[in-house]
XYZ file of C-alpha atoms in Angstrom:
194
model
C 0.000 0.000 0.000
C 1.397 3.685 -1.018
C 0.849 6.531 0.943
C 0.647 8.553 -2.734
C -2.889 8.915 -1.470
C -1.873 11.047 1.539
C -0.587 13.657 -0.484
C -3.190 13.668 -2.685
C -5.419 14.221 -0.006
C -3.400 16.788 1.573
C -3.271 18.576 -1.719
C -7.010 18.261 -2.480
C -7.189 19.800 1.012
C -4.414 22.536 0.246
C -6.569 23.660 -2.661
C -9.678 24.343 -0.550
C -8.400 27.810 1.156
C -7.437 28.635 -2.296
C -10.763 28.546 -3.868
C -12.741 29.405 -0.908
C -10.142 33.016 -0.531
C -10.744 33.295 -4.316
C -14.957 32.773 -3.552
C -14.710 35.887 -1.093
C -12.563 38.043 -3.390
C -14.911 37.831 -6.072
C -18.284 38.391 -3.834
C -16.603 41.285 -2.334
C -15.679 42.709 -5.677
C -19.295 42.292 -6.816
C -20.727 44.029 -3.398
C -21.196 47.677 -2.982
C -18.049 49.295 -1.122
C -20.216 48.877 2.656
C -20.714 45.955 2.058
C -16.810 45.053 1.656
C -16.216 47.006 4.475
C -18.037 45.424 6.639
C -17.576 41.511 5.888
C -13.669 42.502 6.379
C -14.060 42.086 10.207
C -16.174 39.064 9.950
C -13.517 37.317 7.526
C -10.926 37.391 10.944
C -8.054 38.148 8.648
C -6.783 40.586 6.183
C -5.744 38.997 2.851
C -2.145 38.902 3.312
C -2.738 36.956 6.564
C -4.994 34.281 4.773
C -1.964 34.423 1.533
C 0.505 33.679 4.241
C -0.972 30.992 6.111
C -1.939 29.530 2.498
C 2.177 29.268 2.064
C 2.843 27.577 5.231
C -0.089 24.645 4.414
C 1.367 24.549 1.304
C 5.055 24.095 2.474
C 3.971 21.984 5.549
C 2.245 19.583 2.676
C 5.929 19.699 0.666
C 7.249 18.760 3.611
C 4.609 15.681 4.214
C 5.441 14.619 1.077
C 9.026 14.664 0.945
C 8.685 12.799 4.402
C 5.636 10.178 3.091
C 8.056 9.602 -0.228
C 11.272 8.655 1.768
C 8.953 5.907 4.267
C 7.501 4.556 1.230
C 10.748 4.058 -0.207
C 12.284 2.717 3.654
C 9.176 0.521 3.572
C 8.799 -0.821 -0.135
C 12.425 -1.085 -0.166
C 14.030 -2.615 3.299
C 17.641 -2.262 3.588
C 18.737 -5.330 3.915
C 16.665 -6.291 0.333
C 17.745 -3.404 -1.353
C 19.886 -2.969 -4.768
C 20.376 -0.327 -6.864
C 21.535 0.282 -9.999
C 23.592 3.311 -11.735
C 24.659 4.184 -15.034
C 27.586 6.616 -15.702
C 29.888 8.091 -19.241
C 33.200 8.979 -18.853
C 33.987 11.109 -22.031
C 31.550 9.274 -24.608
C 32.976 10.512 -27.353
C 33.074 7.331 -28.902
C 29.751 6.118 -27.909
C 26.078 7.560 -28.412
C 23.960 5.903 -25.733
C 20.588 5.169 -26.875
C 19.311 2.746 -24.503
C 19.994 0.651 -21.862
C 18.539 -2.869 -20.483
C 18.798 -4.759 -17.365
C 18.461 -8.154 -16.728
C 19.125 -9.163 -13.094
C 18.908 -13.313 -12.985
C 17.240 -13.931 -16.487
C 14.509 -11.761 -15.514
C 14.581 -7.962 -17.711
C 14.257 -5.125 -14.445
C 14.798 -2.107 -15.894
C 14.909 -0.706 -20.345
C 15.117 2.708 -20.708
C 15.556 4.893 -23.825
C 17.602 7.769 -23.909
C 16.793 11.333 -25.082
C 19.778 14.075 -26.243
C 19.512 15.675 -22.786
C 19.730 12.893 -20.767
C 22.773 11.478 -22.281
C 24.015 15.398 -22.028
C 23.349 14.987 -18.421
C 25.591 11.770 -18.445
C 28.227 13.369 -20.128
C 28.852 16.171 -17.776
C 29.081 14.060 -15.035
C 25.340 12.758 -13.705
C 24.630 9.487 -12.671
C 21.300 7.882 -13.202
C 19.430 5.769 -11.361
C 17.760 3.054 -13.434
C 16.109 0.354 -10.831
C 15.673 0.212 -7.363
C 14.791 -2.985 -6.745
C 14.570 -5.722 -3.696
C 16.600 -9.354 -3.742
C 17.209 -11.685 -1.545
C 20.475 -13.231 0.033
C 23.188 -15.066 -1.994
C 24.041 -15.265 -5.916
C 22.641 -13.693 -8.516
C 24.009 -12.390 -12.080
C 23.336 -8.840 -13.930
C 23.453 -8.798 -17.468
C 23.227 -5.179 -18.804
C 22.399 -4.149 -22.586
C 23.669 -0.241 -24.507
C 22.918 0.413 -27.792
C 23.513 3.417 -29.627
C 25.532 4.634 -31.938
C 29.367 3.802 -32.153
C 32.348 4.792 -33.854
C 32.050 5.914 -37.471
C 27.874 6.064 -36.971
C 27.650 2.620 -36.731
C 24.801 0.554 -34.952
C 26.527 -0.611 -31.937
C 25.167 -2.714 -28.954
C 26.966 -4.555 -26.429
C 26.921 -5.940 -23.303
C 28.159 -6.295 -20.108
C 27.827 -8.978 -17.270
C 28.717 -9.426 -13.491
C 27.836 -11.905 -10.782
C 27.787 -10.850 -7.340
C 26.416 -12.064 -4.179
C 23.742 -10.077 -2.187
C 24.366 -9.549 1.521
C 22.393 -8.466 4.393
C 23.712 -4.695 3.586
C 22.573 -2.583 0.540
C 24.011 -3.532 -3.072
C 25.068 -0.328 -5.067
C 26.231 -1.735 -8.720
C 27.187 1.333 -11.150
C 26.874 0.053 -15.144
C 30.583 2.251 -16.683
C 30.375 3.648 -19.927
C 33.765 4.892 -21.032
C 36.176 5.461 -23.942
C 39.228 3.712 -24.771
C 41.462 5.644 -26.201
C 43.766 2.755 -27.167
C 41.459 0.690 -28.425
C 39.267 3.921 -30.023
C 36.075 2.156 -28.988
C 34.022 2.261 -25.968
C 34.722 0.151 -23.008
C 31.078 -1.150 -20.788
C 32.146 -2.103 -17.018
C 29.938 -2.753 -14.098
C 31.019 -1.711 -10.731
C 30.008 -3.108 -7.666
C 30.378 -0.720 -4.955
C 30.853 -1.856 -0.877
């Protein structure tokens, strides 16, 4: 069960002082000027006061959800189940990543196709995260996918493979996408970090 709802709620709820302080502008700008003056004092607060304590439901509700996101996550995803998995370029000048797919023990996890920003991102420096994902203790074997577009333009797709063995502790495996300069062709490496 998610608690995706909660914020939904809380947002259905933050939207209620919105329309309801929009409601009273409007009557009051359709009233004669007595009128306005004197449903002021039964309102209990100027505007700004009501704008105010609008923001602070609306960053307490942020705040819920940033908080409700990260004990989904704790929840869905227990620590000592837990693996992740990162991709990474070094250079790429030899290598257009187009897409990526994961196969963690003969089972595909994770595809993912790649748009000119993304792999823009990559090359600066960014690190994606492409599955979060729970497995139990002992063996198991990743088997990652690229394709894209390799030296001279040409259609390129390779693979790379790793077993490792899940522990009690977190697994962090980063999928390495780099250029050999020797070779003058890309290199695909999968880290597994402790």
């Amino acid at each position: 069960m998610t608690f995706r709802w909660l914020a939904r709620f809380a947002l259905a709820i933050l939207a209620v002082p919105v329309w309801l302080h929009a409601a009273r502008a409007a009557d009051a700008a359709k009233a004669p000027p007595t009128a306005v003056t004197a449903a002021a004092p039964e309102a209990g607060a100027p505007p700004a006061t009501l704008d105010a304590r609008i923001q602070d439901v609306k960053g307490d509700v942020i705040r819920l959800n940033r908080d409700l996101l990260v004990l989904e996550e704790e929840l869905l995803f227990p620590a000592n189940t837990q693996v992740a998995l990162f991709v990474s370029m070094d250079v790429g000048k030899l290598f257009s990543l187009e897409s990526v797919q994961i196969k963690l023990d003969d089972k595909v996890v994770s595809n993912h196709l790649y748009t000119p920003l993304e792999v823009h991102a990559l090359h600066r420096g960014g690190v994606q995260r492409l599955y979060l994902g729970n497995l139990k203790t002992g063996d198991h074997e990743l088997v990652a996918f690229f394709t894209g577009q390799g030296p001279h333009d040409r259609d390129y797709k390779r693979g790379a493979t790793v077993k490792f063995e899940k522990s009690s502790e977190p697994k962090y495996i980063e999928l390495q996408i780099k250029d050999s300069a020797g070779k003058l062709q890309p290199e695909f490496a999968v880290k597994v970090w402790q």
